[in-house]
Coordinates of C-alpha atoms in Angstrom, one line a residue:
X1412 CA -36.2 0.6 -19.3
X1413 CA -34.2 3.7 -20.1
X1414 CA -31.1 3.2 -22.3
X1415 CA -29.2 5.0 -19.6
X1416 CA -29.0 2.9 -16.4
X1417 CA -26.8 2.7 -13.3
X1418 CA -26.1 -0.6 -11.6
X1419 CA -26.5 -0.3 -7.8
X1420 CA -27.8 -2.3 -5.0
X1421 CA -31.4 -1.6 -3.8
X1422 CA -30.0 0.1 -0.7
X1423 CA -27.5 2.2 -2.6
X1424 CA -30.3 3.2 -5.1
X1425 CA -32.6 4.2 -2.2
X1426 CA -30.0 6.4 -0.5
X1427 CA -29.0 8.0 -3.8
X1428 CA -32.6 8.6 -4.6
X1429 CA -33.2 10.2 -1.2
X1430 CA -30.3 12.6 -1.7
X1431 CA -32.0 14.1 -4.7
X1432 CA -35.5 14.8 -3.2
X1433 CA -36.5 18.4 -2.2
X1434 CA -39.5 20.3 -1.0
X1435 CA -40.4 23.8 -2.1
X1436 CA -42.9 26.2 -0.6
X1437 CA -43.1 30.0 -1.2
X1438 CA -40.0 29.8 -3.3
X1439 CA -37.8 28.2 -0.5
X1440 CA -36.3 24.8 -1.3
X1441 CA -35.1 22.3 1.3
X1442 CA -33.8 18.8 1.3
X1443 CA -36.7 16.5 1.9
X1444 CA -34.6 13.9 3.6
X1445 CA -31.8 15.9 5.3
X1446 CA -30.1 13.0 7.1
X1447 CA -30.4 9.5 8.4
X1448 CA -30.4 8.1 11.9
X1449 CA -29.3 4.5 12.4
X1450 CA -28.5 1.6 14.7
X1451 CA -27.1 -1.3 12.8
X1452 CA -27.7 -5.0 13.1
X1453 CA -27.8 -8.0 10.7
X1454 CA -31.0 -6.7 9.0
X1455 CA -29.5 -3.4 7.7
X1456 CA -25.7 -3.3 8.3
X1457 CA -24.7 -4.9 5.0
X1458 CA -27.4 -3.2 2.9
X1459 CA -28.5 0.3 4.1
X1460 CA -25.3 0.5 6.3
X1461 CA -23.0 0.0 3.3
X1462 CA -25.0 2.4 1.2
X1463 CA -24.7 5.1 3.8
X1464 CA -20.9 4.6 3.7
X1465 CA -21.1 4.9 -0.1
X1466 CA -22.8 8.2 0.0
X1467 CA -21.6 9.6 3.3
X1468 CA -20.5 12.8 1.6
X1469 CA -24.1 13.7 0.6
X1470 CA -26.3 11.8 3.2
X1471 CA -25.4 12.9 6.8
X1472 CA -25.5 10.0 9.3
X1473 CA -26.4 10.3 13.0
X1474 CA -25.7 7.4 15.4
X1475 CA -28.5 6.7 17.8
X1476 CA -28.7 4.7 21.0
X1477 CA -32.4 3.7 21.0
X1478 CA -34.6 3.2 18.0
X1479 CA -37.6 5.0 19.5
X1480 CA -35.4 7.9 20.5
X1481 CA -34.1 8.2 16.9
X1482 CA -37.7 8.7 15.7
X1483 CA -38.3 11.3 18.3
X1484 CA -35.2 13.2 17.2
X1485 CA -36.4 13.1 13.6
X1486 CA -39.8 14.3 14.6
X1487 CA -38.4 17.2 16.6
X1488 CA -36.3 18.1 13.6
X1489 CA -39.3 18.1 11.2
X1490 CA -41.5 20.1 13.5
X1491 CA -38.9 22.8 14.0
X1492 CA -38.7 23.1 10.2
X1493 CA -42.5 23.2 9.7
X1494 CA -42.6 19.8 8.1
X1495 CA -40.7 21.0 5.1
X1496 CA -37.6 18.8 5.8
X1497 CA -37.5 15.4 7.5
X1498 CA -35.0 12.6 8.4
X1499 CA -34.9 8.9 7.9
X1500 CA -34.4 6.2 10.5
X1501 CA -32.9 2.8 9.7
X1502 CA -32.9 -0.3 12.0
X1503 CA -32.3 -4.0 12.0
X1504 CA -35.1 -6.5 12.0
X1505 CA -36.5 -7.8 15.3
X1506 CA -36.6 -5.6 18.4
X1507 CA -34.8 -2.8 16.5
X1508 CA -37.8 -2.6 14.1
X1509 CA -40.5 -3.0 16.8
X1510 CA -38.9 -0.3 18.9
X1511 CA -40.0 2.1 16.1
X1512 CA -43.7 1.7 16.7
X1513 CA -44.1 4.2 19.5
X1514 CA -42.2 6.9 17.6
X1515 CA -44.2 6.1 14.5
X1516 CA -47.4 6.5 16.3
X1517 CA -46.3 9.9 17.8
X1518 CA -45.3 11.1 14.3
X1519 CA -48.5 10.1 12.6
X1520 CA -50.8 11.4 15.4
X1521 CA -49.0 14.7 15.4
X1522 CA -49.0 14.8 11.5
X1523 CA -45.2 15.1 11.3
X1524 CA -43.1 13.4 8.6
X1525 CA -40.5 10.7 9.3
X1526 CA -39.2 8.0 7.0
X1527 CA -38.7 4.6 8.6
X1528 CA -36.4 2.0 7.0
X1529 CA -36.5 -1.2 9.1
X1530 CA -34.8 -4.3 7.9
X1531 CA -36.9 -7.4 7.2
X1532 CA -36.7 -11.1 6.6
X1533 CA -35.2 -12.6 3.4
X1534 CA -37.6 -12.1 0.6
X1535 CA -36.2 -15.3 -1.0
X1536 CA -37.0 -17.2 2.3
X1537 CA -33.6 -18.9 1.7
X1538 CA -32.7 -19.0 5.4
X1539 CA -36.0 -19.7 7.0
X1540 CA -36.5 -19.1 9.9
X1541 CA -33.7 -16.6 10.4
X1542 CA -32.5 -14.9 13.6
X1543 CA -35.3 -12.7 15.0
X1544 CA -37.9 -13.8 12.5
X1545 CA -41.6 -14.0 13.6
X1546 CA -43.0 -17.3 12.3
X1547 CA -46.7 -17.0 11.6
X1548 CA -48.4 -20.4 11.2
X1549 CA -50.8 -19.3 8.3
X1550 CA -49.4 -16.0 6.9
X1551 CA -45.8 -16.5 5.7
X1552 CA -45.5 -12.9 4.5
X1553 CA -46.1 -11.4 8.0
X1554 CA -43.1 -10.0 9.9
X1555 CA -42.8 -7.9 13.0
X1556 CA -42.7 -4.9 10.7
X1557 CA -46.5 -5.3 10.2
X1558 CA -46.9 -3.7 13.6
X1559 CA -46.0 -0.5 11.8
X1560 CA -48.9 -0.6 9.4
X1561 CA -51.6 1.0 11.6
X1562 CA -49.2 3.8 12.8
X1563 CA -47.9 4.6 9.3
X1564 CA -49.5 6.9 6.7
X1565 CA -47.8 4.8 4.0
X1566 CA -46.4 1.3 4.3
X1567 CA -44.7 -1.1 1.8
X1568 CA -42.4 -4.1 1.9
X1569 CA -40.0 -3.9 -1.0
X1570 CA -39.6 -7.5 -2.0
X1571 CA -38.0 -6.9 -5.4
X1572 CA -35.5 -4.2 -6.4
X1573 CA -37.6 -2.7 -9.2
X1574 CA -40.6 -2.4 -6.7
X1575 CA -38.6 0.3 -4.9
X1576 CA -39.3 2.8 -7.8
X1577 CA -43.0 3.3 -7.3
X1578 CA -42.8 2.7 -3.6
X1579 CA -40.1 5.4 -3.0
X1580 CA -42.0 7.9 -5.1
X1581 CA -45.3 7.3 -3.1
X1582 CA -43.3 7.6 0.1
X1583 CA -42.0 11.0 -0.9
X1584 CA -45.4 12.1 -1.9
X1585 CA -46.9 11.3 1.4
X1586 CA -44.1 12.8 3.4
X1587 CA -44.3 16.1 1.5
X1588 CA -48.1 16.4 1.5
X1589 CA -49.3 18.5 4.4
X1590 CA -52.7 16.8 4.4
X1591 CA -51.3 13.3 4.4
X1592 CA -48.0 13.4 6.2
X1593 CA -46.9 11.2 9.1
X1594 CA -44.7 8.2 9.5
X1595 CA -43.8 6.4 6.3
X1596 CA -42.4 2.9 6.4
X1597 CA -40.5 1.1 3.7
X1598 CA -39.7 -2.4 5.1
X1599 CA -36.5 -3.7 3.4
X1600 CA -35.8 -7.4 3.3
X1601 CA -32.1 -7.8 3.9
X1602 CA -31.4 -9.8 0.8
X1603 CA -33.2 -7.3 -1.5
X1604 CA -31.2 -4.5 0.1
X1605 CA -27.9 -6.0 -1.1
X1606 CA -29.3 -7.2 -4.6
X1607 CA -27.9 -5.3 -7.6
X1608 CA -30.2 -3.9 -10.3
X1609 CA -29.9 -1.7 -13.4
X1610 CA -31.7 1.5 -12.3
X1611 CA -32.9 4.1 -14.8
X1612 CA -30.9 7.3 -14.4
X1613 CA -34.2 9.3 -14.2
X1614 CA -34.8 7.7 -10.8
X1615 CA -31.9 9.7 -9.4
X1616 CA -32.7 13.0 -11.1
X1617 CA -33.3 16.0 -8.8
X1618 CA -37.0 16.0 -7.9
X1619 CA -39.0 18.8 -6.2
X1620 CA -42.1 18.2 -4.2
X1621 CA -44.1 21.4 -4.1
X1622 CA -45.9 21.9 -0.8
X1623 CA -49.3 23.3 -1.7
X1624 CA -51.2 26.2 -0.2
X1625 CA -54.7 25.3 -1.4
X1626 CA -57.1 28.3 -1.3
X1627 CA -60.6 28.0 0.1
X1628 CA -63.6 27.1 -2.1
X1629 CA -65.6 30.2 -2.9
X1630 CA -68.9 28.8 -1.6
X1631 CA -67.3 27.6 1.6
X1632 CA -65.6 31.0 2.0
X1633 CA -68.9 32.9 1.5
X1634 CA -70.6 30.7 4.1
X1635 CA -67.7 31.3 6.5
X1636 CA -67.9 35.0 6.1
X1637 CA -71.6 35.0 6.8
X1638 CA -71.0 32.9 9.9
X1639 CA -68.4 35.3 11.3
X1640 CA -70.4 38.5 10.5
X1641 CA -73.5 37.1 12.3
X1642 CA -71.5 36.0 15.5
X1643 CA -71.5 38.2 18.6
X1644 CA -69.0 36.2 20.6
X1645 CA -66.6 34.5 18.1
X1646 CA -63.4 32.7 19.4
X1647 CA -60.5 31.4 17.4
X1648 CA -58.9 28.1 18.5
X1649 CA -55.4 28.0 17.0
X1650 CA -53.9 24.6 16.5
X1651 CA -50.6 23.2 15.3
X1652 CA -51.7 23.9 11.7
X1653 CA -51.0 27.6 12.2
X1654 CA -47.4 26.8 12.8
X1655 CA -47.0 24.2 10.1
X1656 CA -48.4 26.6 7.6
X1657 CA -46.3 29.6 8.9
X1658 CA -49.6 31.4 9.3
X1659 CA -48.7 33.3 12.4
X1660 CA -48.6 36.7 10.7
X1661 CA -51.8 36.0 8.9
X1662 CA -53.5 35.1 12.2
X1663 CA -52.1 38.3 13.8
X1664 CA -53.5 40.4 11.0
X1665 CA -56.9 38.7 11.3
X1666 CA -57.1 39.2 15.1
X1667 CA -56.0 42.8 14.9
X1668 CA -58.4 43.7 12.1
X1669 CA -61.5 41.9 13.5
X1670 CA -60.8 41.9 17.2
X1671 CA -61.6 38.1 17.4
X1672 CA -59.7 36.7 20.4
X1673 CA -57.3 33.7 20.0
X1674 CA -57.0 30.7 22.4
X1675 CA -54.5 28.0 21.6
X1676 CA -54.1 24.2 21.8
X1677 CA -50.9 22.7 23.1
X1678 CA -49.7 22.4 19.5
X1679 CA -50.9 25.9 18.6
X1680 CA -49.5 27.9 21.6
X1681 CA -47.3 30.7 20.4
X1682 CA -49.4 31.4 17.3
X1683 CA -49.6 34.9 18.8
X1684 CA -47.1 36.4 21.2
X1685 CA -48.2 36.1 24.8
X1686 CA -48.4 39.9 25.2
X1687 CA -50.6 40.4 22.1
X1688 CA -53.9 41.9 23.3
X1689 CA -55.9 39.1 21.5
X1690 CA -53.9 36.2 22.9
X1691 CA -55.8 34.4 25.7
X1692 CA -53.3 31.5 26.2
X1693 CA -54.2 27.9 26.3
X1694 CA -57.7 26.4 26.1
X1695 CA -59.4 23.3 27.5
X1696 CA -58.6 21.2 30.5
X1697 CA -55.2 22.8 30.8
X1698 CA -56.3 26.2 29.6
X1699 CA -56.5 29.7 31.1
X1700 CA -59.5 31.0 33.0
X1701 CA -60.1 33.7 30.4
X1702 CA -60.0 31.2 27.4
X1703 CA -62.3 28.7 29.0
X1704 CA -64.8 31.3 30.2
X1705 CA -65.1 32.7 26.7
X1706 CA -65.3 29.2 25.2
X1707 CA -68.3 28.5 27.4
X1708 CA -70.2 31.5 26.0
X1709 CA -68.8 31.6 22.5
X1710 CA -71.5 31.5 19.7
X1711 CA -68.9 30.7 17.0
X1712 CA -65.7 28.7 17.5
X1713 CA -63.3 29.2 14.6
X1714 CA -60.8 26.3 14.6
X1715 CA -57.7 26.9 12.6
X1716 CA -55.5 23.8 12.1
X1717 CA -56.7 21.9 15.2
X1718 CA -57.8 18.3 15.7
X1719 CA -60.1 19.1 18.7
X1720 CA -58.7 16.5 21.0
X1721 CA -60.4 15.8 24.4
X1722 CA -58.1 18.2 26.2
X1723 CA -59.1 21.0 23.9
X1724 CA -62.9 20.4 24.2
X1725 CA -62.7 19.4 27.9
X1726 CA -64.1 16.0 26.8
X1727 CA -67.1 17.6 25.1
X1728 CA -68.1 19.8 28.1
X1729 CA -66.4 23.1 27.3
X1730 CA -68.5 24.8 24.5
X1731 CA -71.8 25.3 26.4
X1732 CA -73.6 28.1 24.6
X1733 CA -76.8 26.4 23.3
X1734 CA -76.4 28.2 20.0
X1735 CA -72.7 27.5 19.5
X1736 CA -71.6 26.7 16.0
X1737 CA -68.2 25.7 14.6
X1738 CA -66.2 26.9 11.6
X1739 CA -63.1 24.8 10.9
X1740 CA -60.3 26.0 8.7
X1741 CA -58.1 22.9 8.0
X1742 CA -56.0 21.5 5.2
X1743 CA -57.6 18.1 5.9
X1744 CA -61.3 17.5 5.3
X1745 CA -61.1 14.8 8.0
X1746 CA -60.4 17.5 10.7
X1747 CA -62.4 20.3 9.1
X1748 CA -65.7 18.3 9.4
X1749 CA -65.3 17.7 13.2
X1750 CA -68.1 19.0 15.5
X1751 CA -70.5 19.2 12.6
X1752 CA -68.7 22.4 11.5
X1753 CA -68.9 24.6 8.5
X1754 CA -65.7 23.9 6.7
X1755 CA -62.9 25.7 5.0
X1756 CA -60.7 23.0 3.6
X1757 CA -57.5 24.9 2.7
X1758 CA -54.1 26.0 3.9
X1759 CA -54.2 28.0 7.1
X1760 CA -52.3 31.0 5.8
X1761 CA -54.3 31.3 2.5
X1762 CA -57.6 30.7 4.3
X1763 CA -57.0 33.4 6.9
X1764 CA -55.9 35.9 4.3
X1765 CA -59.0 35.2 2.1
X1766 CA -61.3 35.4 5.1
X1767 CA -59.8 38.8 6.2
X1768 CA -60.1 40.2 2.7
X1769 CA -63.7 39.1 2.4
X1770 CA -64.7 40.4 5.9
X1771 CA -63.7 44.0 4.8
X1772 CA -63.9 46.0 8.0
X1773 CA -66.0 43.7 10.2
X1774 CA -65.1 43.9 13.9
X1775 CA -66.4 42.5 17.2
X1776 CA -68.1 44.8 19.6
X1777 CA -66.1 47.1 21.9
X1778 CA -67.8 45.5 24.9
X1779 CA -66.6 42.0 23.9
X1780 CA -63.0 43.2 23.4
X1781 CA -63.1 45.0 26.8
X1782 CA -64.4 41.8 28.4
X1783 CA -61.6 39.5 27.1
X1784 CA -58.9 42.0 27.6
X1785 CA -59.9 42.4 31.3
X1786 CA -59.9 38.6 31.7
X1787 CA -56.4 38.5 30.1
X1788 CA -55.1 41.1 32.6
X1789 CA -56.5 39.0 35.5
X1790 CA -54.8 35.9 34.2
X1791 CA -51.5 37.7 33.8
X1792 CA -51.6 38.4 37.5
X1793 CA -52.2 34.7 38.2
X1794 CA -49.1 33.8 36.1
X1795 CA -47.0 36.4 38.0
X1796 CA -48.2 34.9 41.3
X1797 CA -47.3 31.3 40.3
X1798 CA -43.9 32.4 39.0
X1799 CA -42.9 34.6 41.9
X1800 CA -40.7 33.2 44.7
X1801 CA -41.1 35.1 48.0
X1802 CA -37.9 33.6 49.3
X1803 CA -34.9 33.3 46.9
X1804 CA -33.3 30.8 49.3
X1805 CA -36.2 28.4 49.4
X1806 CA -36.6 25.2 47.5
X1807 CA -38.5 26.1 44.3
X1808 CA -41.9 24.8 43.3
X1809 CA -42.5 23.5 39.8
X1810 CA -44.1 26.7 38.7
X1811 CA -41.3 28.8 40.2
X1812 CA -38.9 26.6 38.1
X1813 CA -40.9 27.8 35.1
X1814 CA -40.7 31.4 36.3
X1815 CA -36.9 31.2 36.6
X1816 CA -36.7 29.7 33.1
X1817 CA -39.0 32.4 31.8
X1818 CA -36.5 35.0 33.1
X1819 CA -33.5 33.2 31.6
X1820 CA -34.6 32.5 28.0
X1821 CA -34.6 34.8 25.0
X1822 CA -37.2 35.1 22.2
X1823 CA -35.3 32.6 20.1
X1824 CA -35.0 29.8 22.7
X1825 CA -37.1 26.6 22.3
X1826 CA -38.7 24.9 25.3
X1827 CA -39.6 21.2 24.8
X1828 CA -41.9 19.0 26.9
X1829 CA -44.3 16.1 26.3
X1830 CA -45.8 14.4 29.4
X1831 CA -46.5 14.6 33.1
X1832 CA -47.7 17.6 35.1
X1833 CA -45.4 20.0 33.2
X1834 CA -47.6 20.2 30.1
X1835 CA -50.5 21.5 32.1
X1836 CA -48.4 24.1 33.9
X1837 CA -46.8 25.2 30.7
X1838 CA -50.0 25.5 28.7
X1839 CA -51.5 27.7 31.4
X1840 CA -48.5 29.7 32.4
X1841 CA -45.8 29.8 29.7
X1842 CA -45.4 33.2 28.0
X1843 CA -44.5 32.3 24.4
X1844 CA -42.4 35.0 22.7
X1845 CA -42.0 33.5 19.3
X1846 CA -43.7 30.9 17.0
X1847 CA -41.2 28.1 17.6
X1848 CA -40.5 28.7 21.3
X1849 CA -43.2 26.4 22.7
X1850 CA -42.6 22.8 21.6
X1851 CA -45.1 20.5 23.3
X1852 CA -45.7 17.0 22.0
X1853 CA -49.2 16.4 23.4
X1854 CA -50.9 14.5 20.6
X1855 CA -49.3 11.3 22.0
X1856 CA -48.1 12.7 25.3
X1857 CA -45.0 10.4 25.1
X1858 CA -42.7 10.2 28.0
X1859 CA -39.1 10.2 26.8
X1860 CA -39.7 12.4 23.8
X1861 CA -38.1 15.5 25.2
X1862 CA -34.3 14.8 25.2
X1863 CA -34.1 13.3 21.7
X1864 CA -36.5 15.9 20.3
X1865 CA -34.1 18.5 21.7
X1866 CA -31.4 17.0 19.6
X1867 CA -33.5 17.1 16.5
X1868 CA -34.4 20.8 17.1
X1869 CA -30.8 21.6 17.7
X1870 CA -29.9 20.0 14.4
X1871 CA -32.6 21.9 12.6
X1872 CA -31.7 25.2 14.2
X1873 CA -28.0 25.3 15.0
X1874 CA -27.1 28.0 17.6
X1875 CA -30.6 28.1 19.0
X1876 CA -30.8 27.5 22.8
X1877 CA -32.9 24.4 23.4
X1878 CA -34.4 23.3 26.8
X1879 CA -35.7 19.8 27.4
X1880 CA -37.9 19.9 30.5
X1881 CA -38.2 16.5 32.2
X1882 CA -39.4 15.1 35.5
X1883 CA -37.7 12.1 37.0
X1884 CA -40.2 9.7 35.6
X1885 CA -39.7 10.8 32.1
X1886 CA -35.9 11.0 32.5
X1887 CA -35.7 7.4 33.6
X1888 CA -37.7 6.4 30.5
X1889 CA -35.2 7.4 27.9
X1890 CA -32.0 9.3 28.9
X1891 CA -29.9 7.4 26.3
X1892 CA -29.7 10.1 23.7
X1893 CA -27.7 12.3 26.1
X1894 CA -24.7 10.3 24.7
X1895 CA -25.8 11.3 21.2
X1896 CA -25.9 15.0 22.2
X1897 CA -22.4 14.6 23.6
X1898 CA -21.1 12.8 20.6
X1899 CA -22.6 15.3 18.1
X1900 CA -21.5 18.3 20.3
X1901 CA -25.0 19.6 20.5
X1902 CA -25.4 22.0 23.5
X1903 CA -28.9 20.8 24.5
X1904 CA -30.0 21.8 27.9
X1905 CA -32.0 19.5 30.2
X1906 CA -33.9 20.9 33.2
X1907 CA -34.4 17.8 35.4
X1908 CA -37.0 18.1 38.1
X1909 CA -36.8 15.5 40.8
X1910 CA -40.2 14.9 42.4
X1911 CA -39.8 11.3 43.4
X1912 CA -42.3 9.6 41.1
X1913 CA -45.1 10.0 38.6
X1914 CA -46.4 13.2 40.0
X1915 CA -49.0 13.9 37.3
X1916 CA -50.5 10.5 37.4
X1917 CA -50.3 10.5 41.2
X1918 CA -52.6 13.5 41.2
X1919 CA -55.0 11.9 38.6
X1920 CA -55.0 8.7 40.6
X1921 CA -56.0 10.6 43.8
X1922 CA -58.7 12.5 41.8
X1923 CA -60.2 9.2 40.4
X1924 CA -60.2 7.2 43.6
X1925 CA -56.9 5.3 43.0
X1926 CA -55.2 6.9 46.1
X1927 CA -51.9 7.5 44.3
X1928 CA -51.3 3.7 44.3
X1929 CA -48.1 2.8 42.5
X1930 CA -47.1 6.3 41.5
X1931 CA -44.3 7.2 44.0
X1932 CA -40.6 6.2 43.8
X1933 CA -40.2 4.8 47.3
X1934 CA -39.1 1.7 49.1
X1935 CA -41.6 -0.9 49.8
X1936 CA -42.8 -0.9 53.4
X1937 CA -43.4 -4.1 55.4
X1938 CA -47.0 -4.3 54.3
X1939 CA -45.9 -4.3 50.6
X1940 CA -47.0 -0.7 50.0
X1941 CA -44.7 1.9 48.4
X1942 CA -44.8 4.1 51.5
X1943 CA -41.2 4.1 52.6
X1944 CA -38.4 6.6 52.1
X1945 CA -37.7 8.1 48.7
X1946 CA -35.2 6.0 46.7
X1947 CA -31.6 7.1 46.9
X1948 CA -31.3 7.5 43.1
X1949 CA -28.9 10.2 41.9
X1950 CA -30.2 11.2 38.5
X1951 CA -27.7 14.1 38.3
X1952 CA -24.8 11.7 38.7
X1953 CA -26.4 9.5 36.0
X1954 CA -26.5 12.5 33.6
X1955 CA -22.9 13.3 34.4
X1956 CA -21.9 9.7 33.7
X1957 CA -23.3 10.0 30.2
X1958 CA -21.2 13.0 29.5
X1959 CA -23.2 16.0 30.4
X1960 CA -22.1 19.0 32.4
X1961 CA -24.4 19.0 35.5
X1962 CA -25.4 21.9 37.6
X1963 CA -27.2 21.2 40.9
X1964 CA -29.6 23.8 42.2
X1965 CA -31.1 23.6 45.7
X1966 CA -32.7 27.1 45.9
X1967 CA -34.5 29.5 43.7
X1968 CA -31.4 31.7 43.6
X1969 CA -29.1 28.8 42.7
X1970 CA -31.6 27.7 40.0
X1971 CA -31.5 31.1 38.4
X1972 CA -27.7 31.1 38.4
X1973 CA -27.6 27.5 37.0
X1974 CA -30.0 28.3 34.1
X1975 CA -28.0 31.4 33.1
X1976 CA -24.8 29.3 33.1
X1977 CA -26.4 26.5 31.1
X1978 CA -27.6 29.0 28.5
X1979 CA -24.2 30.5 28.1
X1980 CA -22.5 27.0 27.8
X1981 CA -21.5 25.5 24.5
X1982 CA -21.8 21.9 25.9
X1983 CA -24.8 19.7 26.7
X1984 CA -25.8 20.8 30.2
X1985 CA -28.2 19.4 32.8
X1986 CA -29.7 21.7 35.5
X1987 CA -30.9 19.4 38.3
X1988 CA -33.3 20.6 40.9
X1989 CA -35.4 18.9 43.6
X1990 CA -38.7 20.7 43.7
X1991 CA -41.1 21.5 46.6
X1992 CA -44.1 19.3 46.0
X1993 CA -46.5 21.9 47.3
X1994 CA -49.1 22.6 44.5
X1995 CA -48.7 26.2 43.2
X1996 CA -50.2 25.8 39.7
X1997 CA -53.7 27.2 39.1
X1998 CA -56.3 24.5 39.2
X1999 CA -57.9 23.1 36.0
X2000 CA -60.5 25.5 34.6
X2001 CA -62.3 22.7 32.7
X2002 CA -62.9 18.9 33.0
X2003 CA -61.2 15.9 31.4
X2004 CA -63.0 12.6 31.2
X2005 CA -61.1 9.7 32.9
X2006 CA -63.8 7.1 33.8
X2007 CA -64.1 6.2 37.5
X2008 CA -65.1 2.9 38.9
X2009 CA -68.9 2.7 38.9
X2010 CA -68.9 0.6 42.1
X2011 CA -66.3 0.3 44.8
X2012 CA -65.9 -0.4 48.5
X2013 CA -63.3 2.3 49.3
X2014 CA -64.6 5.7 50.2
X2015 CA -62.1 7.5 48.0
X2016 CA -63.4 5.8 44.9
X2017 CA -67.1 6.3 45.8
X2018 CA -66.6 10.0 46.3
X2019 CA -64.6 10.2 43.0
X2020 CA -67.5 8.5 41.1
X2021 CA -70.0 11.1 42.6
X2022 CA -67.8 13.9 41.2
X2023 CA -67.5 12.1 37.9
X2024 CA -71.2 11.8 37.5
X2025 CA -71.7 15.5 38.1
X2026 CA -69.1 16.4 35.5
X2027 CA -70.1 14.0 32.8
X2028 CA -73.7 15.3 32.8
X2029 CA -72.4 18.4 31.1
X2030 CA -71.1 16.6 28.0
X2031 CA -72.7 17.7 24.7
X2032 CA -72.7 16.2 21.2
X2033 CA -72.3 19.0 18.7
X2034 CA -74.4 18.0 15.7

């Protein structure tokens, strides 16, 4: 051990260590762990809680209301800052710890960094069993925190003070590595948190984690250039990796020099401005007509920072050209090898720049450019139709709500959503004006993400207008962090759409033979079915009771006025609107596989199975 030591508790040492960790990319340095969220109980109040008091001047603390929400807020924060800065979340043992699981899964699936610090049982087993301890009959070292193992990119239970040193360093490595990042869990037994140890001073020295921009391998680059030069109908699929790498300008330069059009996943939307000639909008099940039409005939699909989820590939039915091949530029080999692709395992920005340099003047045909630009113009007309309200005094439809919001926001605003029917409408219709404006969590499609994520975005970008779009189903899942927004004086805006139930799943239920069973918020009728009148639940009053300013809008005109007032306010504000349920969104341009009952007695399910069999016949394995 070093001759110079500092005697601290394990929790104090951890917090002090976190205060000295930084990332650096392109010469810009940030705190790696910029703050800590917490709800205290007997598993962390005397350890991590006391340490946060000790270092309150250098480690900002944010009080949460729900453990899952705290993780969502931290994830929103990290995404807004392109994964270069993150936040920690501390909880007690028991339900406080297990409430982290959903948020951890969301973070890891979306490749976004968050540090989880749940309390744990006594490492000494002195009080055994203690309050909230899970007693396993044959594995005494198991606790409820083990539920976090499969959804964490790195997990350790720190059972001795000195074990924290290698574990904390590994945790920082994973959080800062763009190819490895996700949820990182350090489970902290409560007795170890409070135990003192003589820590080497070097542990607390300022440490910089450099976020790499690996360049492509020359052999892979040469093969990629050959593939692009030989393609007649190439199509770029831009994923979230474009944003994480800050590769938007490189993508723009590539598209302008080569004429290759760009379609985007939910995570990649906004990689190009909506009005760029090469931007075709969303792709896949919730994509635009022009994107999906080109995808069906593309002979080379160039994936940039995408995971190719089933929504993007239309469950394997979208890319139908018999000669289609894939070229995947991704910082992780795991994703780059999907769909039997040629690979460029590298940073998105460096890869695009090297590709453009090596292509030296190559461009797609004028006929191909004219084709996709004409398709883009036709889709722009579809968007205008969906947004337009013929009667300003009518109840707005959901797409007209988006049209009103589109007219209210500026280039710098951030629009957040995660689940329900809104992601589909937004992916098809939203006109992204800047790289950070479109914030959709669709890797996990987690209801309840939007409001806490709005808080995280607001913390990461003070002064930025933030809009959390939620339906009534999502709002009822997790409105608790409204109180946090009020407490922290964060002017997050909520647009709350009342449509009396799970509208998106209701539509899917109808399509798959489920007849919308159990998807409406209505009284039970005498026969037990949910067919009565809508429930008399006043969600606007609920938001007001939690401290928000609430603006109720009944018409398109009132909605426009309310959105303008909310944007101008310096307080958390909810715009509440009951929408006309009439469908006004363009229909899906591609399929999504949700298996339908193979045998049933009800006609709706039999017809749904017939439709399913016709669609599934178009699935391909790309080998």
